[in-house]
Amino acid sequence: MTTTEKETFKILIVDDHPIVAEGIIAVLSRLEGTKCKRSLCGKEAKRLMDKEKFDLCVIDLELPDMNGFQLIGQLHSQAPKCRILIYTMHEDSWVIAKLSTLHIHGAVSKNADISELPRAIAALRNGKRYFSHAFLELNKEEQHTAPPHVPPELSGREKEILACLSQGMSTTEISQSLFISTNTVKTYRKRLLEKLEAKNVAELVCKGKELF
């Protein structure tokens, strides 16, 4: 292995939006000594991790086959030395509360200036942590005690979807009742499952009752 290969900092971008992923790679490729690859889903990311060693994984929280939280947990076991940077547009309190229970090295909001991403990469490459303003709450020393439970905040539409699910309504019935598309219903249901950390609709309805 040559000296150049040894010094190369390998980054895996996990984002299901090709244009966004290519944009990130274009920005990070300008950094000296970096090599980037992309993955459009969690399963593909895991396959790439099996074949190649990466120093850093930049993860979006919304993926087509699994959520970013699940991928983080799996990567900790698969590649424990790989540093993890979250790059997401979600700044909700429930997201921050969930991330606080996971071991990550940084988080940058997609709403921040694009120049913040290479700054974060540089910090993580030097063994530091980096959190943009929206995620400063996460930049605390890890504690041995379990973090307090923070009930997730649901939007008005999410509460409506949850109420319909509690009544046993199907996706089509909810769509017709609320005058929204079935895809929109599915999106809200997926978001509710993530927010309430439920494995299925039955568990979702059960946990939802505790909030009202």
mmCIF file with all atom_site columns, C-alpha atoms in Angstrom:
data_model
loop_
_atom_site.group_PDB
_atom_site.id
_atom_site.type_symbol
_atom_site.label_atom_id
_atom_site.label_alt_id
_atom_site.label_comp_id
_atom_site.label_asym_id
_atom_site.label_entity_id
_atom_site.label_seq_id
_atom_site.pdbx_PDB_ins_code
_atom_site.Cartn_x
_atom_site.Cartn_y
_atom_site.Cartn_z
_atom_site.occupancy
_atom_site.B_iso_or_equiv
_atom_site.pdbx_formal_charge
_atom_site.auth_seq_id
_atom_site.auth_comp_id
_atom_site.auth_asym_id
_atom_site.auth_atom_id
_atom_site.pdbx_PDB_model_num
ATOM 1   C CA . MET A 1 1   ? 0.000   0.000  0.000  1.00 0.00 ? 1   MET A CA 1
ATOM 2   C CA . THR A 1 2   ? 1.397   3.401  -0.951 1.00 0.00 ? 2   THR A CA 1
ATOM 3   C CA . THR A 1 3   ? 1.687   6.378  1.366  1.00 0.00 ? 3   THR A CA 1
ATOM 4   C CA . THR A 1 4   ? -1.096  8.148  -0.531 1.00 0.00 ? 4   THR A CA 1
ATOM 5   C CA . GLU A 1 5   ? -3.470  5.221  -0.021 1.00 0.00 ? 5   GLU A CA 1
ATOM 6   C CA . LYS A 1 6   ? -2.702  5.140  3.682  1.00 0.00 ? 6   LYS A CA 1
ATOM 7   C CA . GLU A 1 7   ? -3.544  8.828  4.075  1.00 0.00 ? 7   GLU A CA 1
ATOM 8   C CA . THR A 1 8   ? -6.774  8.706  2.081  1.00 0.00 ? 8   THR A CA 1
ATOM 9   C CA . PHE A 1 9   ? -9.818  9.520  4.203  1.00 0.00 ? 9   PHE A CA 1
ATOM 10  C CA . LYS A 1 10  ? -12.675 7.405  2.862  1.00 0.00 ? 10  LYS A CA 1
ATOM 11  C CA . ILE A 1 11  ? -16.223 8.727  3.185  1.00 0.00 ? 11  ILE A CA 1
ATOM 12  C CA . LEU A 1 12  ? -19.490 6.919  2.477  1.00 0.00 ? 12  LEU A CA 1
ATOM 13  C CA . ILE A 1 13  ? -22.491 9.140  1.694  1.00 0.00 ? 13  ILE A CA 1
ATOM 14  C CA . VAL A 1 14  ? -25.849 7.482  2.494  1.00 0.00 ? 14  VAL A CA 1
ATOM 15  C CA . ASP A 1 15  ? -28.674 9.533  0.968  1.00 0.00 ? 15  ASP A CA 1
ATOM 16  C CA . ASP A 1 16  ? -31.523 8.338  -1.244 1.00 0.00 ? 16  ASP A CA 1
ATOM 17  C CA . HIS A 1 17  ? -31.632 11.548 -3.295 1.00 0.00 ? 17  HIS A CA 1
ATOM 18  C CA . PRO A 1 18  ? -29.077 11.152 -6.136 1.00 0.00 ? 18  PRO A CA 1
ATOM 19  C CA . ILE A 1 19  ? -28.781 14.894 -6.760 1.00 0.00 ? 19  ILE A CA 1
ATOM 20  C CA . VAL A 1 20  ? -28.157 15.592 -3.067 1.00 0.00 ? 20  VAL A CA 1
ATOM 21  C CA . ALA A 1 21  ? -25.629 12.759 -2.813 1.00 0.00 ? 21  ALA A CA 1
ATOM 22  C CA . GLU A 1 22  ? -23.749 13.938 -5.894 1.00 0.00 ? 22  GLU A CA 1
ATOM 23  C CA . GLY A 1 23  ? -23.769 17.486 -4.532 1.00 0.00 ? 23  GLY A CA 1
ATOM 24  C CA . ILE A 1 24  ? -22.250 16.322 -1.254 1.00 0.00 ? 24  ILE A CA 1
ATOM 25  C CA . ILE A 1 25  ? -19.590 14.326 -3.088 1.00 0.00 ? 25  ILE A CA 1
ATOM 26  C CA . ALA A 1 26  ? -18.750 17.349 -5.267 1.00 0.00 ? 26  ALA A CA 1
ATOM 27  C CA . VAL A 1 27  ? -18.224 19.482 -2.153 1.00 0.00 ? 27  VAL A CA 1
ATOM 28  C CA . LEU A 1 28  ? -16.257 16.912 -0.161 1.00 0.00 ? 28  LEU A CA 1
ATOM 29  C CA . SER A 1 29  ? -14.099 15.808 -3.081 1.00 0.00 ? 29  SER A CA 1
ATOM 30  C CA . ARG A 1 30  ? -12.455 19.222 -2.941 1.00 0.00 ? 30  ARG A CA 1
ATOM 31  C CA . LEU A 1 31  ? -10.997 18.326 0.442  1.00 0.00 ? 31  LEU A CA 1
ATOM 32  C CA . GLU A 1 32  ? -7.447  17.089 0.138  1.00 0.00 ? 32  GLU A CA 1
ATOM 33  C CA . GLY A 1 33  ? -6.896  13.384 0.650  1.00 0.00 ? 33  GLY A CA 1
ATOM 34  C CA . THR A 1 34  ? -10.569 12.375 0.600  1.00 0.00 ? 34  THR A CA 1
ATOM 35  C CA . LYS A 1 35  ? -12.314 9.695  -1.431 1.00 0.00 ? 35  LYS A CA 1
ATOM 36  C CA . CYS A 1 36  ? -16.115 9.508  -1.525 1.00 0.00 ? 36  CYS A CA 1
ATOM 37  C CA . LYS A 1 37  ? -18.640 6.853  -2.476 1.00 0.00 ? 37  LYS A CA 1
ATOM 38  C CA . ARG A 1 38  ? -22.415 6.987  -2.275 1.00 0.00 ? 38  ARG A CA 1
ATOM 39  C CA . SER A 1 39  ? -25.202 4.642  -1.280 1.00 0.00 ? 39  SER A CA 1
ATOM 40  C CA . LEU A 1 40  ? -28.908 5.219  -1.899 1.00 0.00 ? 40  LEU A CA 1
ATOM 41  C CA . CYS A 1 41  ? -30.185 2.917  0.859  1.00 0.00 ? 41  CYS A CA 1
ATOM 42  C CA . GLY A 1 42  ? -29.205 1.252  4.109  1.00 0.00 ? 42  GLY A CA 1
ATOM 43  C CA . LYS A 1 43  ? -28.742 -2.256 2.724  1.00 0.00 ? 43  LYS A CA 1
ATOM 44  C CA . GLU A 1 44  ? -26.408 -1.018 0.007  1.00 0.00 ? 44  GLU A CA 1
ATOM 45  C CA . ALA A 1 45  ? -24.421 0.906  2.622  1.00 0.00 ? 45  ALA A CA 1
ATOM 46  C CA . LYS A 1 46  ? -23.965 -2.258 4.663  1.00 0.00 ? 46  LYS A CA 1
ATOM 47  C CA . ARG A 1 47  ? -22.813 -4.178 1.566  1.00 0.00 ? 47  ARG A CA 1
ATOM 48  C CA . LEU A 1 48  ? -20.237 -1.511 0.783  1.00 0.00 ? 48  LEU A CA 1
ATOM 49  C CA . MET A 1 49  ? -19.070 -1.578 4.398  1.00 0.00 ? 49  MET A CA 1
ATOM 50  C CA . ASP A 1 50  ? -18.485 -5.330 4.087  1.00 0.00 ? 50  ASP A CA 1
ATOM 51  C CA . LYS A 1 51  ? -16.285 -4.836 1.027  1.00 0.00 ? 51  LYS A CA 1
ATOM 52  C CA . GLU A 1 52  ? -14.401 -1.707 2.003  1.00 0.00 ? 52  GLU A CA 1
ATOM 53  C CA . LYS A 1 53  ? -13.251 0.123  5.109  1.00 0.00 ? 53  LYS A CA 1
ATOM 54  C CA . PHE A 1 54  ? -14.600 3.659  5.500  1.00 0.00 ? 54  PHE A CA 1
ATOM 55  C CA . ASP A 1 55  ? -13.384 6.279  7.965  1.00 0.00 ? 55  ASP A CA 1
ATOM 56  C CA . LEU A 1 56  ? -16.619 8.259  7.994  1.00 0.00 ? 56  LEU A CA 1
ATOM 57  C CA . CYS A 1 57  ? -20.257 7.651  7.123  1.00 0.00 ? 57  CYS A CA 1
ATOM 58  C CA . VAL A 1 58  ? -22.519 10.640 6.355  1.00 0.00 ? 58  VAL A CA 1
ATOM 59  C CA . ILE A 1 59  ? -26.108 9.512  6.911  1.00 0.00 ? 59  ILE A CA 1
ATOM 60  C CA . ASP A 1 60  ? -29.492 11.010 6.058  1.00 0.00 ? 60  ASP A CA 1
ATOM 61  C CA . LEU A 1 61  ? -32.181 9.953  8.542  1.00 0.00 ? 61  LEU A CA 1
ATOM 62  C CA . GLU A 1 62  ? -34.783 9.180  5.877  1.00 0.00 ? 62  GLU A CA 1
ATOM 63  C CA . LEU A 1 63  ? -33.930 6.153  3.728  1.00 0.00 ? 63  LEU A CA 1
ATOM 64  C CA . PRO A 1 64  ? -36.227 3.995  1.583  1.00 0.00 ? 64  PRO A CA 1
ATOM 65  C CA . ASP A 1 65  ? -35.504 0.670  3.280  1.00 0.00 ? 65  ASP A CA 1
ATOM 66  C CA . MET A 1 66  ? -34.774 1.667  6.894  1.00 0.00 ? 66  MET A CA 1
ATOM 67  C CA . ASN A 1 67  ? -34.458 4.829  8.944  1.00 0.00 ? 67  ASN A CA 1
ATOM 68  C CA . GLY A 1 68  ? -31.099 6.328  9.763  1.00 0.00 ? 68  GLY A CA 1
ATOM 69  C CA . PHE A 1 69  ? -31.451 5.446  13.433 1.00 0.00 ? 69  PHE A CA 1
ATOM 70  C CA . GLN A 1 70  ? -31.550 1.742  12.572 1.00 0.00 ? 70  GLN A CA 1
ATOM 71  C CA . LEU A 1 71  ? -28.561 2.056  10.250 1.00 0.00 ? 71  LEU A CA 1
ATOM 72  C CA . ILE A 1 72  ? -26.507 3.803  12.929 1.00 0.00 ? 72  ILE A CA 1
ATOM 73  C CA . GLY A 1 73  ? -27.073 0.923  15.343 1.00 0.00 ? 73  GLY A CA 1
ATOM 74  C CA . GLN A 1 74  ? -26.112 -1.661 12.741 1.00 0.00 ? 74  GLN A CA 1
ATOM 75  C CA . LEU A 1 75  ? -22.981 0.216  11.665 1.00 0.00 ? 75  LEU A CA 1
ATOM 76  C CA . HIS A 1 76  ? -21.763 0.399  15.250 1.00 0.00 ? 76  HIS A CA 1
ATOM 77  C CA . SER A 1 77  ? -21.560 -3.401 15.233 1.00 0.00 ? 77  SER A CA 1
ATOM 78  C CA . GLN A 1 78  ? -20.372 -3.766 11.653 1.00 0.00 ? 78  GLN A CA 1
ATOM 79  C CA . ALA A 1 79  ? -17.760 -0.984 11.602 1.00 0.00 ? 79  ALA A CA 1
ATOM 80  C CA . PRO A 1 80  ? -17.139 0.251  15.162 1.00 0.00 ? 80  PRO A CA 1
ATOM 81  C CA . LYS A 1 81  ? -14.214 2.481  14.158 1.00 0.00 ? 81  LYS A CA 1
ATOM 82  C CA . CYS A 1 82  ? -16.163 4.325  11.467 1.00 0.00 ? 82  CYS A CA 1
ATOM 83  C CA . ARG A 1 83  ? -17.176 7.817  12.572 1.00 0.00 ? 83  ARG A CA 1
ATOM 84  C CA . ILE A 1 84  ? -20.789 8.857  11.971 1.00 0.00 ? 84  ILE A CA 1
ATOM 85  C CA . LEU A 1 85  ? -22.083 12.250 10.852 1.00 0.00 ? 85  LEU A CA 1
ATOM 86  C CA . ILE A 1 86  ? -25.825 12.884 10.540 1.00 0.00 ? 86  ILE A CA 1
ATOM 87  C CA . TYR A 1 87  ? -26.845 15.169 7.661  1.00 0.00 ? 87  TYR A CA 1
ATOM 88  C CA . THR A 1 88  ? -30.574 15.824 7.827  1.00 0.00 ? 88  THR A CA 1
ATOM 89  C CA . MET A 1 89  ? -33.238 18.476 7.371  1.00 0.00 ? 89  MET A CA 1
ATOM 90  C CA . HIS A 1 90  ? -35.087 17.317 10.505 1.00 0.00 ? 90  HIS A CA 1
ATOM 91  C CA . GLU A 1 91  ? -34.445 19.481 13.564 1.00 0.00 ? 91  GLU A CA 1
ATOM 92  C CA . ASP A 1 92  ? -37.446 18.370 15.649 1.00 0.00 ? 92  ASP A CA 1
ATOM 93  C CA . SER A 1 93  ? -37.037 17.889 19.388 1.00 0.00 ? 93  SER A CA 1
ATOM 94  C CA . TRP A 1 94  ? -37.906 14.191 19.086 1.00 0.00 ? 94  TRP A CA 1
ATOM 95  C CA . VAL A 1 95  ? -35.081 13.716 16.553 1.00 0.00 ? 95  VAL A CA 1
ATOM 96  C CA . ILE A 1 96  ? -32.591 15.363 18.896 1.00 0.00 ? 96  ILE A CA 1
ATOM 97  C CA . ALA A 1 97  ? -33.873 13.273 21.812 1.00 0.00 ? 97  ALA A CA 1
ATOM 98  C CA . LYS A 1 98  ? -33.470 10.081 19.766 1.00 0.00 ? 98  LYS A CA 1
ATOM 99  C CA . LEU A 1 99  ? -29.980 11.002 18.541 1.00 0.00 ? 99  LEU A CA 1
ATOM 100 C CA . SER A 1 100 ? -28.931 11.708 22.127 1.00 0.00 ? 100 SER A CA 1
ATOM 101 C CA . THR A 1 101 ? -29.348 7.997  22.877 1.00 0.00 ? 101 THR A CA 1
ATOM 102 C CA . LEU A 1 102 ? -27.014 7.002  20.031 1.00 0.00 ? 102 LEU A CA 1
ATOM 103 C CA . HIS A 1 103 ? -23.260 7.316  19.730 1.00 0.00 ? 103 HIS A CA 1
ATOM 104 C CA . ILE A 1 104 ? -22.669 9.745  16.862 1.00 0.00 ? 104 ILE A CA 1
ATOM 105 C CA . HIS A 1 105 ? -19.763 12.085 16.237 1.00 0.00 ? 105 HIS A CA 1
ATOM 106 C CA . GLY A 1 106 ? -21.583 14.978 14.636 1.00 0.00 ? 106 GLY A CA 1
ATOM 107 C CA . ALA A 1 107 ? -24.785 16.324 13.111 1.00 0.00 ? 107 ALA A CA 1
ATOM 108 C CA . VAL A 1 108 ? -25.289 19.017 10.492 1.00 0.00 ? 108 VAL A CA 1
ATOM 109 C CA . SER A 1 109 ? -28.597 20.459 9.353  1.00 0.00 ? 109 SER A CA 1
ATOM 110 C CA . LYS A 1 110 ? -29.329 20.505 5.626  1.00 0.00 ? 110 LYS A CA 1
ATOM 111 C CA . ASN A 1 111 ? -30.865 23.907 6.297  1.00 0.00 ? 111 ASN A CA 1
ATOM 112 C CA . ALA A 1 112 ? -27.428 25.256 7.230  1.00 0.00 ? 112 ALA A CA 1
ATOM 113 C CA . ASP A 1 113 ? -24.988 26.764 4.729  1.00 0.00 ? 113 ASP A CA 1
ATOM 114 C CA . ILE A 1 114 ? -23.302 24.087 2.602  1.00 0.00 ? 114 ILE A CA 1
ATOM 115 C CA . SER A 1 115 ? -19.903 25.364 3.809  1.00 0.00 ? 115 SER A CA 1
ATOM 116 C CA . GLU A 1 116 ? -20.677 23.895 7.222  1.00 0.00 ? 116 GLU A CA 1
ATOM 117 C CA . LEU A 1 117 ? -20.443 20.334 5.900  1.00 0.00 ? 117 LEU A CA 1
ATOM 118 C CA . PRO A 1 118 ? -16.708 20.412 4.986  1.00 0.00 ? 118 PRO A CA 1
ATOM 119 C CA . ARG A 1 119 ? -16.005 22.110 8.334  1.00 0.00 ? 119 ARG A CA 1
ATOM 120 C CA . ALA A 1 120 ? -17.717 19.210 10.072 1.00 0.00 ? 120 ALA A CA 1
ATOM 121 C CA . ILE A 1 121 ? -15.754 16.679 8.003  1.00 0.00 ? 121 ILE A CA 1
ATOM 122 C CA . ALA A 1 122 ? -12.476 18.396 8.885  1.00 0.00 ? 122 ALA A CA 1
ATOM 123 C CA . ALA A 1 123 ? -13.346 18.317 12.592 1.00 0.00 ? 123 ALA A CA 1
ATOM 124 C CA . LEU A 1 124 ? -14.282 14.624 12.578 1.00 0.00 ? 124 LEU A CA 1
ATOM 125 C CA . ARG A 1 125 ? -11.185 13.780 10.559 1.00 0.00 ? 125 ARG A CA 1
ATOM 126 C CA . ASN A 1 126 ? -9.101  15.323 13.327 1.00 0.00 ? 126 ASN A CA 1
ATOM 127 C CA . GLY A 1 127 ? -10.820 13.222 15.985 1.00 0.00 ? 127 GLY A CA 1
ATOM 128 C CA . LYS A 1 128 ? -13.170 15.965 17.153 1.00 0.00 ? 128 LYS A CA 1
ATOM 129 C CA . ARG A 1 129 ? -16.970 16.213 17.163 1.00 0.00 ? 129 ARG A CA 1
ATOM 130 C CA . TYR A 1 130 ? -19.042 18.757 15.270 1.00 0.00 ? 130 TYR A CA 1
ATOM 131 C CA . PHE A 1 131 ? -22.665 19.841 15.667 1.00 0.00 ? 131 PHE A CA 1
ATOM 132 C CA . SER A 1 132 ? -24.327 22.683 13.785 1.00 0.00 ? 132 SER A CA 1
ATOM 133 C CA . HIS A 1 133 ? -26.375 25.212 15.744 1.00 0.00 ? 133 HIS A CA 1
ATOM 134 C CA . ALA A 1 134 ? -29.607 23.198 15.497 1.00 0.00 ? 134 ALA A CA 1
ATOM 135 C CA . PHE A 1 135 ? -27.949 20.231 17.184 1.00 0.00 ? 135 PHE A CA 1
ATOM 136 C CA . LEU A 1 136 ? -25.772 21.937 19.799 1.00 0.00 ? 136 LEU A CA 1
ATOM 137 C CA . GLU A 1 137 ? -27.788 20.211 22.517 1.00 0.00 ? 137 GLU A CA 1
ATOM 138 C CA . LEU A 1 138 ? -26.155 16.950 21.434 1.00 0.00 ? 138 LEU A CA 1
ATOM 139 C CA . ASN A 1 139 ? -22.653 18.323 21.924 1.00 0.00 ? 139 ASN A CA 1
ATOM 140 C CA . LYS A 1 140 ? -22.392 17.259 25.526 1.00 0.00 ? 140 LYS A CA 1
ATOM 141 C CA . GLU A 1 141 ? -20.253 14.755 27.326 1.00 0.00 ? 141 GLU A CA 1
ATOM 142 C CA . GLU A 1 142 ? -21.835 11.308 27.247 1.00 0.00 ? 142 GLU A CA 1
ATOM 143 C CA . GLN A 1 143 ? -23.410 10.373 30.573 1.00 0.00 ? 143 GLN A CA 1
ATOM 144 C CA . HIS A 1 144 ? -23.676 6.922  32.106 1.00 0.00 ? 144 HIS A CA 1
ATOM 145 C CA . THR A 1 145 ? -27.269 7.451  33.141 1.00 0.00 ? 145 THR A CA 1
ATOM 146 C CA . ALA A 1 146 ? -30.090 6.975  30.692 1.00 0.00 ? 146 ALA A CA 1
ATOM 147 C CA . PRO A 1 147 ? -31.399 10.240 29.223 1.00 0.00 ? 147 PRO A CA 1
ATOM 148 C CA . PRO A 1 148 ? -34.852 11.354 30.372 1.00 0.00 ? 148 PRO A CA 1
ATOM 149 C CA . HIS A 1 149 ? -37.743 10.289 28.205 1.00 0.00 ? 149 HIS A CA 1
ATOM 150 C CA . VAL A 1 150 ? -38.969 13.158 26.045 1.00 0.00 ? 150 VAL A CA 1
ATOM 151 C CA . PRO A 1 151 ? -42.498 12.622 24.680 1.00 0.00 ? 151 PRO A CA 1
ATOM 152 C CA . PRO A 1 152 ? -42.551 13.361 20.943 1.00 0.00 ? 152 PRO A CA 1
ATOM 153 C CA . GLU A 1 153 ? -44.579 16.312 19.732 1.00 0.00 ? 153 GLU A CA 1
ATOM 154 C CA . LEU A 1 154 ? -47.168 15.416 17.092 1.00 0.00 ? 154 LEU A CA 1
ATOM 155 C CA . SER A 1 155 ? -48.483 17.819 14.496 1.00 0.00 ? 155 SER A CA 1
ATOM 156 C CA . GLY A 1 156 ? -52.196 18.295 13.967 1.00 0.00 ? 156 GLY A CA 1
ATOM 157 C CA . ARG A 1 157 ? -52.186 16.090 10.877 1.00 0.00 ? 157 ARG A CA 1
ATOM 158 C CA . GLU A 1 158 ? -50.190 13.380 12.640 1.00 0.00 ? 158 GLU A CA 1
ATOM 159 C CA . LYS A 1 159 ? -52.781 13.348 15.432 1.00 0.00 ? 159 LYS A CA 1
ATOM 160 C CA . GLU A 1 160 ? -55.548 13.000 12.850 1.00 0.00 ? 160 GLU A CA 1
ATOM 161 C CA . ILE A 1 161 ? -53.800 10.047 11.181 1.00 0.00 ? 161 ILE A CA 1
ATOM 162 C CA . LEU A 1 162 ? -53.166 8.420  14.558 1.00 0.00 ? 162 LEU A CA 1
ATOM 163 C CA . ALA A 1 163 ? -56.827 8.849  15.538 1.00 0.00 ? 163 ALA A CA 1
ATOM 164 C CA . CYS A 1 164 ? -57.923 7.211  12.285 1.00 0.00 ? 164 CYS A CA 1
ATOM 165 C CA . LEU A 1 165 ? -55.529 4.313  12.806 1.00 0.00 ? 165 LEU A CA 1
ATOM 166 C CA . SER A 1 166 ? -56.897 3.898  16.332 1.00 0.00 ? 166 SER A CA 1
ATOM 167 C CA . GLN A 1 167 ? -60.332 3.433  14.786 1.00 0.00 ? 167 GLN A CA 1
ATOM 168 C CA . GLY A 1 168 ? -59.004 0.627  12.613 1.00 0.00 ? 168 GLY A CA 1
ATOM 169 C CA . MET A 1 169 ? -59.291 2.578  9.379  1.00 0.00 ? 169 MET A CA 1
ATOM 170 C CA . SER A 1 170 ? -57.297 1.414  6.346  1.00 0.00 ? 170 SER A CA 1
ATOM 171 C CA . THR A 1 171 ? -54.929 3.601  4.318  1.00 0.00 ? 171 THR A CA 1
ATOM 172 C CA . THR A 1 172 ? -57.589 4.078  1.630  1.00 0.00 ? 172 THR A CA 1
ATOM 173 C CA . GLU A 1 173 ? -60.271 4.961  4.177  1.00 0.00 ? 173 GLU A CA 1
ATOM 174 C CA . ILE A 1 174 ? -58.007 7.516  5.858  1.00 0.00 ? 174 ILE A CA 1
ATOM 175 C CA . SER A 1 175 ? -57.145 8.973  2.463  1.00 0.00 ? 175 SER A CA 1
ATOM 176 C CA . GLN A 1 176 ? -60.800 9.428  1.574  1.00 0.00 ? 176 GLN A CA 1
ATOM 177 C CA . SER A 1 177 ? -61.745 10.738 5.005  1.00 0.00 ? 177 SER A CA 1
ATOM 178 C CA . LEU A 1 178 ? -59.010 13.392 5.156  1.00 0.00 ? 178 LEU A CA 1
ATOM 179 C CA . PHE A 1 179 ? -58.950 14.157 1.420  1.00 0.00 ? 179 PHE A CA 1
ATOM 180 C CA . ILE A 1 180 ? -55.260 13.347 1.024  1.00 0.00 ? 180 ILE A CA 1
ATOM 181 C CA . SER A 1 181 ? -53.447 10.829 -1.159 1.00 0.00 ? 181 SER A CA 1
ATOM 182 C CA . THR A 1 182 ? -52.676 7.300  0.010  1.00 0.00 ? 182 THR A CA 1
ATOM 183 C CA . ASN A 1 183 ? -48.950 8.046  -0.380 1.00 0.00 ? 183 ASN A CA 1
ATOM 184 C CA . THR A 1 184 ? -49.327 10.970 2.018  1.00 0.00 ? 184 THR A CA 1
ATOM 185 C CA . VAL A 1 185 ? -51.050 8.700  4.529  1.00 0.00 ? 185 VAL A CA 1
ATOM 186 C CA . LYS A 1 186 ? -48.220 6.168  4.218  1.00 0.00 ? 186 LYS A CA 1
ATOM 187 C CA . THR A 1 187 ? -45.633 8.910  4.752  1.00 0.00 ? 187 THR A CA 1
ATOM 188 C CA . TYR A 1 188 ? -47.352 10.114 7.932  1.00 0.00 ? 188 TYR A CA 1
ATOM 189 C CA . ARG A 1 189 ? -47.752 6.536  9.188  1.00 0.00 ? 189 ARG A CA 1
ATOM 190 C CA . LYS A 1 190 ? -44.039 5.882  8.661  1.00 0.00 ? 190 LYS A CA 1
ATOM 191 C CA . ARG A 1 191 ? -43.178 9.101  10.477 1.00 0.00 ? 191 ARG A CA 1
ATOM 192 C CA . LEU A 1 192 ? -45.438 8.153  13.398 1.00 0.00 ? 192 LEU A CA 1
ATOM 193 C CA . LEU A 1 193 ? -43.813 4.722  13.661 1.00 0.00 ? 193 LEU A CA 1
ATOM 194 C CA . GLU A 1 194 ? -40.407 6.407  13.894 1.00 0.00 ? 194 GLU A CA 1
ATOM 195 C CA . LYS A 1 195 ? -41.484 9.098  16.347 1.00 0.00 ? 195 LYS A CA 1
ATOM 196 C CA . LEU A 1 196 ? -43.185 6.686  18.734 1.00 0.00 ? 196 LEU A CA 1
ATOM 197 C CA . GLU A 1 197 ? -40.586 3.954  18.134 1.00 0.00 ? 197 GLU A CA 1
ATOM 198 C CA . ALA A 1 198 ? -43.288 1.436  17.285 1.00 0.00 ? 198 ALA A CA 1
ATOM 199 C CA . LYS A 1 199 ? -42.678 -1.766 15.332 1.00 0.00 ? 199 LYS A CA 1
ATOM 200 C CA . ASN A 1 200 ? -46.178 -1.970 13.863 1.00 0.00 ? 200 ASN A CA 1
ATOM 201 C CA . VAL A 1 201 ? -49.536 -0.161 13.787 1.00 0.00 ? 201 VAL A CA 1
ATOM 202 C CA . ALA A 1 202 ? -50.878 -2.069 16.795 1.00 0.00 ? 202 ALA A CA 1
ATOM 203 C CA . GLU A 1 203 ? -47.957 -0.928 18.947 1.00 0.00 ? 203 GLU A CA 1
ATOM 204 C CA . LEU A 1 204 ? -48.273 2.556  17.457 1.00 0.00 ? 204 LEU A CA 1
ATOM 205 C CA . VAL A 1 205 ? -51.922 2.825  18.519 1.00 0.00 ? 205 VAL A CA 1
ATOM 206 C CA . CYS A 1 206 ? -51.059 1.554  22.004 1.00 0.00 ? 206 CYS A CA 1
ATOM 207 C CA . LYS A 1 207 ? -48.272 4.083  22.481 1.00 0.00 ? 207 LYS A CA 1
ATOM 208 C CA . GLY A 1 208 ? -50.403 6.834  20.983 1.00 0.00 ? 208 GLY A CA 1
ATOM 209 C CA . LYS A 1 209 ? -53.005 6.399  23.739 1.00 0.00 ? 209 LYS A CA 1
ATOM 210 C CA . GLU A 1 210 ? -50.338 7.318  26.305 1.00 0.00 ? 210 GLU A CA 1
ATOM 211 C CA . LEU A 1 211 ? -49.952 10.772 24.719 1.00 0.00 ? 211 LEU A CA 1
ATOM 212 C CA . PHE A 1 212 ? -53.607 11.793 25.025 1.00 0.00 ? 212 PHE A CA 1
#
